[in-house]
């Protein structure tokens, strides 16, 4: 596991050179917020990183309910029973393994690894604008119907889940990146993903922290370029 820290944000990465999977620790005054739970075996690295900071993980916040973002959730909740689990009201259904679309949603098949065996029940169902410690929640559907991103109000670090990827290239969810197409393959609705990416770029984050790939500092121009490429791809009807 690789650990990179910028300010109050720690990026924890498994397989950084081949198939990077990230989760994040956000450092608060007396506690830690974990964003995403990576893969089932990742709990050991997460617990170890938190121990090194000498602060407890009191919140587990999920950007969305794909398997590589919730894999260690049950084991983490077992070891950290006091930690509250947060996820969007919409993706709470996916966390239960329910792939059913709602009547007001585009009727396109859900993609990606929706978990089947997660037993943890969320404590808090998030909505747009909610505050979680120093983080503000933003609804960013597209990769999944209930994907959310989180902006640290102190540093303007943006933890975007899979709304963007930064491995091999900076790209909007749904735009295929050669040699690492997997986030695109797991994206439910490309037009909604593009709208969410535009929304996030308009926040002018100082750091972009994606689910897959390295941290980007001063990322806005790269985000705008990724948006242009996604727009061009959608206009052509391609990838």
PDB file of C-alpha atoms in Angstrom:
ATOM      1  CA  UNK A   1       0.000   0.000   0.000  1.00  0.00           C
ATOM      2  CA  UNK A   2       1.302   3.429  -0.961  1.00  0.00           C
ATOM      3  CA  UNK A   3       0.520   6.471   1.183  1.00  0.00           C
ATOM      4  CA  UNK A   4       0.750  10.071  -0.062  1.00  0.00           C
ATOM      5  CA  UNK A   5      -0.233  13.025   2.100  1.00  0.00           C
ATOM      6  CA  UNK A   6      -1.120  16.549   1.086  1.00  0.00           C
ATOM      7  CA  UNK A   7      -2.282  18.778   3.906  1.00  0.00           C
ATOM      8  CA  UNK A   8      -5.141  17.113   5.763  1.00  0.00           C
ATOM      9  CA  UNK A   9      -5.654  14.458   3.082  1.00  0.00           C
ATOM     10  CA  UNK A  10      -3.982  11.052   2.874  1.00  0.00           C
ATOM     11  CA  UNK A  11      -4.325   8.948  -0.253  1.00  0.00           C
ATOM     12  CA  UNK A  12      -4.004   5.195   0.343  1.00  0.00           C
ATOM     13  CA  UNK A  13      -3.354   3.247  -2.864  1.00  0.00           C
ATOM     14  CA  UNK A  14      -3.193  -0.435  -3.662  1.00  0.00           C
ATOM     15  CA  UNK A  15      -1.501  -1.595  -6.914  1.00  0.00           C
ATOM     16  CA  UNK A  16      -0.481   1.967  -7.868  1.00  0.00           C
ATOM     17  CA  UNK A  17       1.366   1.000 -11.066  1.00  0.00           C
ATOM     18  CA  UNK A  18      -1.024  -1.574 -12.522  1.00  0.00           C
ATOM     19  CA  UNK A  19      -4.573  -1.091 -11.248  1.00  0.00           C
ATOM     20  CA  UNK A  20      -4.613   1.680  -8.653  1.00  0.00           C
ATOM     21  CA  UNK A  21      -7.451   1.581  -6.159  1.00  0.00           C
ATOM     22  CA  UNK A  22      -7.603   4.536  -3.775  1.00  0.00           C
ATOM     23  CA  UNK A  23      -9.293   5.436  -0.561  1.00  0.00           C
ATOM     24  CA  UNK A  24      -8.688   8.514   1.575  1.00  0.00           C
ATOM     25  CA  UNK A  25      -8.254   9.607   5.162  1.00  0.00           C
ATOM     26  CA  UNK A  26      -9.315  13.154   5.971  1.00  0.00           C
ATOM     27  CA  UNK A  27      -7.646  14.473   9.121  1.00  0.00           C
ATOM     28  CA  UNK A  28      -9.838  16.495  11.479  1.00  0.00           C
ATOM     29  CA  UNK A  29      -8.804  18.033  14.813  1.00  0.00           C
ATOM     30  CA  UNK A  30      -9.495  14.968  16.915  1.00  0.00           C
ATOM     31  CA  UNK A  31     -10.639  12.301  14.471  1.00  0.00           C
ATOM     32  CA  UNK A  32     -10.404  10.855  10.972  1.00  0.00           C
ATOM     33  CA  UNK A  33     -12.930  10.462   8.191  1.00  0.00           C
ATOM     34  CA  UNK A  34     -12.330   7.548   5.840  1.00  0.00           C
ATOM     35  CA  UNK A  35     -13.619   8.025   2.316  1.00  0.00           C
ATOM     36  CA  UNK A  36     -14.271   4.696   0.598  1.00  0.00           C
ATOM     37  CA  UNK A  37     -13.288   1.234   1.744  1.00  0.00           C
ATOM     38  CA  UNK A  38     -11.331  -0.103  -1.235  1.00  0.00           C
ATOM     39  CA  UNK A  39     -11.091  -3.905  -1.480  1.00  0.00           C
ATOM     40  CA  UNK A  40     -11.796  -6.630   1.098  1.00  0.00           C
ATOM     41  CA  UNK A  41      -8.157  -7.030   2.140  1.00  0.00           C
ATOM     42  CA  UNK A  42      -7.584  -3.252   2.360  1.00  0.00           C
ATOM     43  CA  UNK A  43      -8.821  -2.966   5.943  1.00  0.00           C
ATOM     44  CA  UNK A  44      -5.378  -3.857   7.309  1.00  0.00           C
ATOM     45  CA  UNK A  45      -3.685  -0.962   5.531  1.00  0.00           C
ATOM     46  CA  UNK A  46      -6.466   1.442   6.462  1.00  0.00           C
ATOM     47  CA  UNK A  47      -6.293   0.521  10.141  1.00  0.00           C
ATOM     48  CA  UNK A  48      -2.497   0.789  10.069  1.00  0.00           C
ATOM     49  CA  UNK A  49      -2.520   4.229   8.420  1.00  0.00           C
ATOM     50  CA  UNK A  50      -5.021   5.524  10.962  1.00  0.00           C
ATOM     51  CA  UNK A  51      -2.928   4.143  13.828  1.00  0.00           C
ATOM     52  CA  UNK A  52       0.065   6.061  12.505  1.00  0.00           C
ATOM     53  CA  UNK A  53      -1.940   9.271  12.778  1.00  0.00           C
ATOM     54  CA  UNK A  54      -2.952   8.449  16.350  1.00  0.00           C
ATOM     55  CA  UNK A  55      -6.541   9.475  15.763  1.00  0.00           C
ATOM     56  CA  UNK A  56      -9.677   7.327  15.552  1.00  0.00           C
ATOM     57  CA  UNK A  57     -11.690   6.771  12.390  1.00  0.00           C
ATOM     58  CA  UNK A  58     -15.130   8.001  13.415  1.00  0.00           C
ATOM     59  CA  UNK A  59     -16.754   8.192   9.964  1.00  0.00           C
ATOM     60  CA  UNK A  60     -16.715   5.951   6.896  1.00  0.00           C
ATOM     61  CA  UNK A  61     -18.044   7.883   3.911  1.00  0.00           C
ATOM     62  CA  UNK A  62     -18.728   6.090   0.612  1.00  0.00           C
ATOM     63  CA  UNK A  63     -18.636   7.873  -2.744  1.00  0.00           C
ATOM     64  CA  UNK A  64     -20.609   5.053  -4.358  1.00  0.00           C
ATOM     65  CA  UNK A  65     -21.374   1.382  -3.896  1.00  0.00           C
ATOM     66  CA  UNK A  66     -19.117  -0.407  -6.382  1.00  0.00           C
ATOM     67  CA  UNK A  67     -17.147  -3.322  -5.003  1.00  0.00           C
ATOM     68  CA  UNK A  68     -13.723  -1.668  -5.200  1.00  0.00           C
ATOM     69  CA  UNK A  69     -15.007   1.198  -3.038  1.00  0.00           C
ATOM     70  CA  UNK A  70     -16.904  -0.794  -0.391  1.00  0.00           C
ATOM     71  CA  UNK A  71     -14.938  -4.051  -0.284  1.00  0.00           C
ATOM     72  CA  UNK A  72     -13.535  -3.702   3.241  1.00  0.00           C
ATOM     73  CA  UNK A  73     -16.645  -2.073   4.712  1.00  0.00           C
ATOM     74  CA  UNK A  74     -17.929  -5.008   6.731  1.00  0.00           C
ATOM     75  CA  UNK A  75     -14.529  -5.772   8.270  1.00  0.00           C
ATOM     76  CA  UNK A  76     -13.921  -2.103   9.034  1.00  0.00           C
ATOM     77  CA  UNK A  77     -17.293  -1.807  10.735  1.00  0.00           C
ATOM     78  CA  UNK A  78     -16.504  -4.937  12.716  1.00  0.00           C
ATOM     79  CA  UNK A  79     -13.213  -3.476  13.928  1.00  0.00           C
ATOM     80  CA  UNK A  80     -14.541   0.099  14.287  1.00  0.00           C
ATOM     81  CA  UNK A  81     -18.089  -0.419  15.583  1.00  0.00           C
ATOM     82  CA  UNK A  82     -18.435   3.197  16.728  1.00  0.00           C
ATOM     83  CA  UNK A  83     -17.667   4.599  13.268  1.00  0.00           C
ATOM     84  CA  UNK A  84     -20.741   5.893  11.451  1.00  0.00           C
ATOM     85  CA  UNK A  85     -21.233   4.873   7.812  1.00  0.00           C
ATOM     86  CA  UNK A  86     -22.422   7.456   5.275  1.00  0.00           C
ATOM     87  CA  UNK A  87     -23.639   6.922   1.715  1.00  0.00           C
ATOM     88  CA  UNK A  88     -26.104   8.667  -0.579  1.00  0.00           C
ATOM     89  CA  UNK A  89     -29.729   7.762  -0.119  1.00  0.00           C
ATOM     90  CA  UNK A  90     -29.750   6.471  -3.705  1.00  0.00           C
ATOM     91  CA  UNK A  91     -26.658   4.275  -3.578  1.00  0.00           C
ATOM     92  CA  UNK A  92     -27.779   2.766  -0.289  1.00  0.00           C
ATOM     93  CA  UNK A  93     -29.949   0.560  -2.517  1.00  0.00           C
ATOM     94  CA  UNK A  94     -26.881  -0.598  -4.450  1.00  0.00           C
ATOM     95  CA  UNK A  95     -25.050  -1.284  -1.198  1.00  0.00           C
ATOM     96  CA  UNK A  96     -27.841  -3.747  -0.391  1.00  0.00           C
ATOM     97  CA  UNK A  97     -27.326  -5.396  -3.787  1.00  0.00           C
ATOM     98  CA  UNK A  98     -30.487  -3.912  -5.290  1.00  0.00           C
ATOM     99  CA  UNK A  99     -29.832  -2.985  -8.935  1.00  0.00           C
ATOM    100  CA  UNK A 100     -33.421  -1.877  -9.630  1.00  0.00           C
ATOM    101  CA  UNK A 101     -33.694   1.481 -11.378  1.00  0.00           C
ATOM    102  CA  UNK A 102     -36.158   4.064 -10.136  1.00  0.00           C
ATOM    103  CA  UNK A 103     -38.992   5.314 -12.304  1.00  0.00           C
ATOM    104  CA  UNK A 104     -37.520   8.813 -12.668  1.00  0.00           C
ATOM    105  CA  UNK A 105     -34.072   7.584 -13.745  1.00  0.00           C
ATOM    106  CA  UNK A 106     -32.787   6.916 -17.276  1.00  0.00           C
ATOM    107  CA  UNK A 107     -33.565   3.292 -17.940  1.00  0.00           C
ATOM    108  CA  UNK A 108     -30.054   2.170 -18.781  1.00  0.00           C
ATOM    109  CA  UNK A 109     -28.555  -0.945 -17.210  1.00  0.00           C
ATOM    110  CA  UNK A 110     -26.385  -0.405 -14.178  1.00  0.00           C
ATOM    111  CA  UNK A 111     -22.774  -1.379 -14.672  1.00  0.00           C
ATOM    112  CA  UNK A 112     -19.880  -2.314 -12.445  1.00  0.00           C
ATOM    113  CA  UNK A 113     -19.547  -4.654  -9.496  1.00  0.00           C
ATOM    114  CA  UNK A 114     -22.552  -4.061  -7.274  1.00  0.00           C
ATOM    115  CA  UNK A 115     -21.884  -5.948  -4.012  1.00  0.00           C
ATOM    116  CA  UNK A 116     -24.000  -8.913  -3.037  1.00  0.00           C
ATOM    117  CA  UNK A 117     -22.833  -9.740   0.464  1.00  0.00           C
ATOM    118  CA  UNK A 118     -22.399  -6.436   2.335  1.00  0.00           C
ATOM    119  CA  UNK A 119     -24.185  -6.632   5.670  1.00  0.00           C
ATOM    120  CA  UNK A 120     -23.329  -3.183   7.071  1.00  0.00           C
ATOM    121  CA  UNK A 121     -26.339  -0.877   7.265  1.00  0.00           C
ATOM    122  CA  UNK A 122     -25.533   2.830   6.720  1.00  0.00           C
ATOM    123  CA  UNK A 123     -26.072   5.147   9.646  1.00  0.00           C
ATOM    124  CA  UNK A 124     -26.560   8.311   7.573  1.00  0.00           C
ATOM    125  CA  UNK A 125     -28.112   8.690   4.117  1.00  0.00           C
ATOM    126  CA  UNK A 126     -26.553  11.698   2.440  1.00  0.00           C
ATOM    127  CA  UNK A 127     -28.138  14.445   0.393  1.00  0.00           C
ATOM    128  CA  UNK A 128     -26.664  17.296  -1.628  1.00  0.00           C
ATOM    129  CA  UNK A 129     -25.133  19.935   0.621  1.00  0.00           C
ATOM    130  CA  UNK A 130     -24.744  17.820   3.743  1.00  0.00           C
ATOM    131  CA  UNK A 131     -21.701  18.542   5.911  1.00  0.00           C
ATOM    132  CA  UNK A 132     -19.562  15.710   7.277  1.00  0.00           C
ATOM    133  CA  UNK A 133     -16.902  17.274   9.437  1.00  0.00           C
ATOM    134  CA  UNK A 134     -14.984  19.576   7.102  1.00  0.00           C
ATOM    135  CA  UNK A 135     -16.477  17.955   4.004  1.00  0.00           C
ATOM    136  CA  UNK A 136     -19.419  19.182   1.963  1.00  0.00           C
ATOM    137  CA  UNK A 137     -21.328  16.597  -0.061  1.00  0.00           C
ATOM    138  CA  UNK A 138     -22.147  17.065  -3.739  1.00  0.00           C
ATOM    139  CA  UNK A 139     -24.457  14.827  -5.722  1.00  0.00           C
ATOM    140  CA  UNK A 140     -22.552  13.667  -8.816  1.00  0.00           C
ATOM    141  CA  UNK A 141     -24.581  10.935 -10.534  1.00  0.00           C
ATOM    142  CA  UNK A 142     -23.438   9.225 -13.675  1.00  0.00           C
ATOM    143  CA  UNK A 143     -20.919   6.586 -12.709  1.00  0.00           C
ATOM    144  CA  UNK A 144     -23.710   5.231 -10.500  1.00  0.00           C
ATOM    145  CA  UNK A 145     -27.112   6.830  -9.928  1.00  0.00           C
ATOM    146  CA  UNK A 146     -26.178   7.951  -6.422  1.00  0.00           C
ATOM    147  CA  UNK A 147     -22.490   8.804  -6.736  1.00  0.00           C
ATOM    148  CA  UNK A 148     -21.325  11.633  -4.475  1.00  0.00           C
ATOM    149  CA  UNK A 149     -18.183  13.771  -4.214  1.00  0.00           C
ATOM    150  CA  UNK A 150     -16.823  15.640  -1.205  1.00  0.00           C
ATOM    151  CA  UNK A 151     -15.057  19.006  -0.993  1.00  0.00           C
ATOM    152  CA  UNK A 152     -12.904  19.829   2.026  1.00  0.00           C
ATOM    153  CA  UNK A 153     -13.935  23.349   2.977  1.00  0.00           C
ATOM    154  CA  UNK A 154     -10.502  24.079   4.491  1.00  0.00           C
ATOM    155  CA  UNK A 155      -8.172  23.044   1.675  1.00  0.00           C
ATOM    156  CA  UNK A 156     -10.585  22.728  -1.274  1.00  0.00           C
ATOM    157  CA  UNK A 157      -9.396  19.192  -1.858  1.00  0.00           C
ATOM    158  CA  UNK A 158     -12.066  17.368  -3.865  1.00  0.00           C
ATOM    159  CA  UNK A 159     -12.560  13.649  -3.314  1.00  0.00           C
ATOM    160  CA  UNK A 160     -14.461  12.703  -6.439  1.00  0.00           C
ATOM    161  CA  UNK A 161     -14.828   8.934  -6.347  1.00  0.00           C
ATOM    162  CA  UNK A 162     -15.031   7.769  -9.950  1.00  0.00           C
ATOM    163  CA  UNK A 163     -16.512  10.991 -11.334  1.00  0.00           C
ATOM    164  CA  UNK A 164     -12.972  11.420 -12.692  1.00  0.00           C
ATOM    165  CA  UNK A 165     -10.019   9.118 -13.074  1.00  0.00           C
ATOM    166  CA  UNK A 166      -6.398  10.275 -13.187  1.00  0.00           C
ATOM    167  CA  UNK A 167      -4.606   7.016 -14.037  1.00  0.00           C
ATOM    168  CA  UNK A 168      -3.086   6.977 -17.548  1.00  0.00           C
ATOM    169  CA  UNK A 169      -4.992  10.213 -18.236  1.00  0.00           C
ATOM    170  CA  UNK A 170      -7.385  12.605 -16.536  1.00  0.00           C
ATOM    171  CA  UNK A 171     -10.816  11.598 -17.774  1.00  0.00           C
ATOM    172  CA  UNK A 172     -14.493  12.001 -16.999  1.00  0.00           C
ATOM    173  CA  UNK A 173     -16.361   8.856 -15.961  1.00  0.00           C
ATOM    174  CA  UNK A 174     -17.521   7.089 -19.102  1.00  0.00           C
ATOM    175  CA  UNK A 175     -14.663   8.284 -21.316  1.00  0.00           C
ATOM    176  CA  UNK A 176     -12.497   5.298 -22.169  1.00  0.00           C
ATOM    177  CA  UNK A 177      -8.800   5.669 -21.403  1.00  0.00           C
ATOM    178  CA  UNK A 178      -6.518   3.281 -23.316  1.00  0.00           C
ATOM    179  CA  UNK A 179      -4.786   0.746 -21.048  1.00  0.00           C
ATOM    180  CA  UNK A 180      -7.169   1.569 -18.186  1.00  0.00           C
ATOM    181  CA  UNK A 181     -10.764   1.455 -19.479  1.00  0.00           C
ATOM    182  CA  UNK A 182     -12.318  -0.028 -16.361  1.00  0.00           C
ATOM    183  CA  UNK A 183     -13.899   3.104 -14.798  1.00  0.00           C
ATOM    184  CA  UNK A 184     -15.507   3.851 -18.161  1.00  0.00           C
ATOM    185  CA  UNK A 185     -16.768   0.294 -18.476  1.00  0.00           C
ATOM    186  CA  UNK A 186     -18.404   0.574 -15.049  1.00  0.00           C
ATOM    187  CA  UNK A 187     -20.135   3.919 -15.772  1.00  0.00           C
ATOM    188  CA  UNK A 188     -23.919   3.826 -15.890  1.00  0.00           C
ATOM    189  CA  UNK A 189     -24.853   7.058 -17.735  1.00  0.00           C
ATOM    190  CA  UNK A 190     -22.295   9.097 -19.687  1.00  0.00           C
ATOM    191  CA  UNK A 191     -24.358  12.279 -20.094  1.00  0.00           C
ATOM    192  CA  UNK A 192     -25.099  12.519 -16.390  1.00  0.00           C
ATOM    193  CA  UNK A 193     -21.444  11.766 -15.658  1.00  0.00           C
ATOM    194  CA  UNK A 194     -20.408  14.630 -17.919  1.00  0.00           C
ATOM    195  CA  UNK A 195     -22.828  17.034 -16.208  1.00  0.00           C
ATOM    196  CA  UNK A 196     -21.414  15.989 -12.826  1.00  0.00           C
ATOM    197  CA  UNK A 197     -17.847  16.505 -14.038  1.00  0.00           C
ATOM    198  CA  UNK A 198     -18.721  20.048 -15.169  1.00  0.00           C
ATOM    199  CA  UNK A 199     -20.316  20.731 -11.788  1.00  0.00           C
ATOM    200  CA  UNK A 200     -17.145  19.623  -9.998  1.00  0.00           C
ATOM    201  CA  UNK A 201     -14.832  21.679 -12.213  1.00  0.00           C
ATOM    202  CA  UNK A 202     -16.910  24.749 -11.402  1.00  0.00           C
ATOM    203  CA  UNK A 203     -15.977  24.276  -7.725  1.00  0.00           C
ATOM    204  CA  UNK A 204     -12.365  25.178  -8.661  1.00  0.00           C
ATOM    205  CA  UNK A 205     -10.770  22.568  -6.399  1.00  0.00           C
ATOM    206  CA  UNK A 206      -7.141  22.929  -5.348  1.00  0.00           C
ATOM    207  CA  UNK A 207      -6.605  19.151  -5.392  1.00  0.00           C
ATOM    208  CA  UNK A 208      -8.417  16.399  -7.300  1.00  0.00           C
ATOM    209  CA  UNK A 209      -8.482  13.068  -5.479  1.00  0.00           C
ATOM    210  CA  UNK A 210      -9.986  10.359  -7.679  1.00  0.00           C
ATOM    211  CA  UNK A 211     -10.774   6.738  -7.048  1.00  0.00           C
ATOM    212  CA  UNK A 212      -8.130   5.591  -9.506  1.00  0.00           C
ATOM    213  CA  UNK A 213      -4.880   7.462 -10.143  1.00  0.00           C
ATOM    214  CA  UNK A 214      -2.597  10.009  -8.540  1.00  0.00           C
ATOM    215  CA  UNK A 215      -3.554  13.186  -6.727  1.00  0.00           C
ATOM    216  CA  UNK A 216      -3.664  16.224  -9.001  1.00  0.00           C
ATOM    217  CA  UNK A 217      -2.800  19.671  -7.650  1.00  0.00           C
ATOM    218  CA  UNK A 218      -4.185  22.736  -9.439  1.00  0.00           C
ATOM    219  CA  UNK A 219      -6.377  20.335 -11.451  1.00  0.00           C
ATOM    220  CA  UNK A 220      -8.936  22.659 -13.019  1.00  0.00           C
ATOM    221  CA  UNK A 221      -7.336  22.922 -16.459  1.00  0.00           C
ATOM    222  CA  UNK A 222      -6.905  19.154 -16.632  1.00  0.00           C
ATOM    223  CA  UNK A 223     -10.527  18.712 -15.573  1.00  0.00           C
ATOM    224  CA  UNK A 224     -11.714  21.135 -18.251  1.00  0.00           C
ATOM    225  CA  UNK A 225      -9.665  19.341 -20.893  1.00  0.00           C
ATOM    226  CA  UNK A 226     -11.187  16.033 -19.792  1.00  0.00           C
ATOM    227  CA  UNK A 227     -14.638  17.602 -20.059  1.00  0.00           C
ATOM    228  CA  UNK A 228     -13.928  18.784 -23.622  1.00  0.00           C
ATOM    229  CA  UNK A 229     -12.774  15.306 -24.594  1.00  0.00           C
ATOM    230  CA  UNK A 230     -15.865  13.710 -23.070  1.00  0.00           C
ATOM    231  CA  UNK A 231     -18.109  16.199 -24.877  1.00  0.00           C
ATOM    232  CA  UNK A 232     -16.422  15.461 -28.190  1.00  0.00           C
ATOM    233  CA  UNK A 233     -16.765  11.747 -27.629  1.00  0.00           C
ATOM    234  CA  UNK A 234     -20.449  11.998 -26.796  1.00  0.00           C
ATOM    235  CA  UNK A 235     -21.097  14.250 -29.803  1.00  0.00           C
ATOM    236  CA  UNK A 236     -19.544  11.612 -32.038  1.00  0.00           C
ATOM    237  CA  UNK A 237     -21.509   8.847 -30.383  1.00  0.00           C
ATOM    238  CA  UNK A 238     -18.314   7.049 -29.471  1.00  0.00           C
ATOM    239  CA  UNK A 239     -16.183   6.394 -26.454  1.00  0.00           C
TER     240      UNK A 239
END
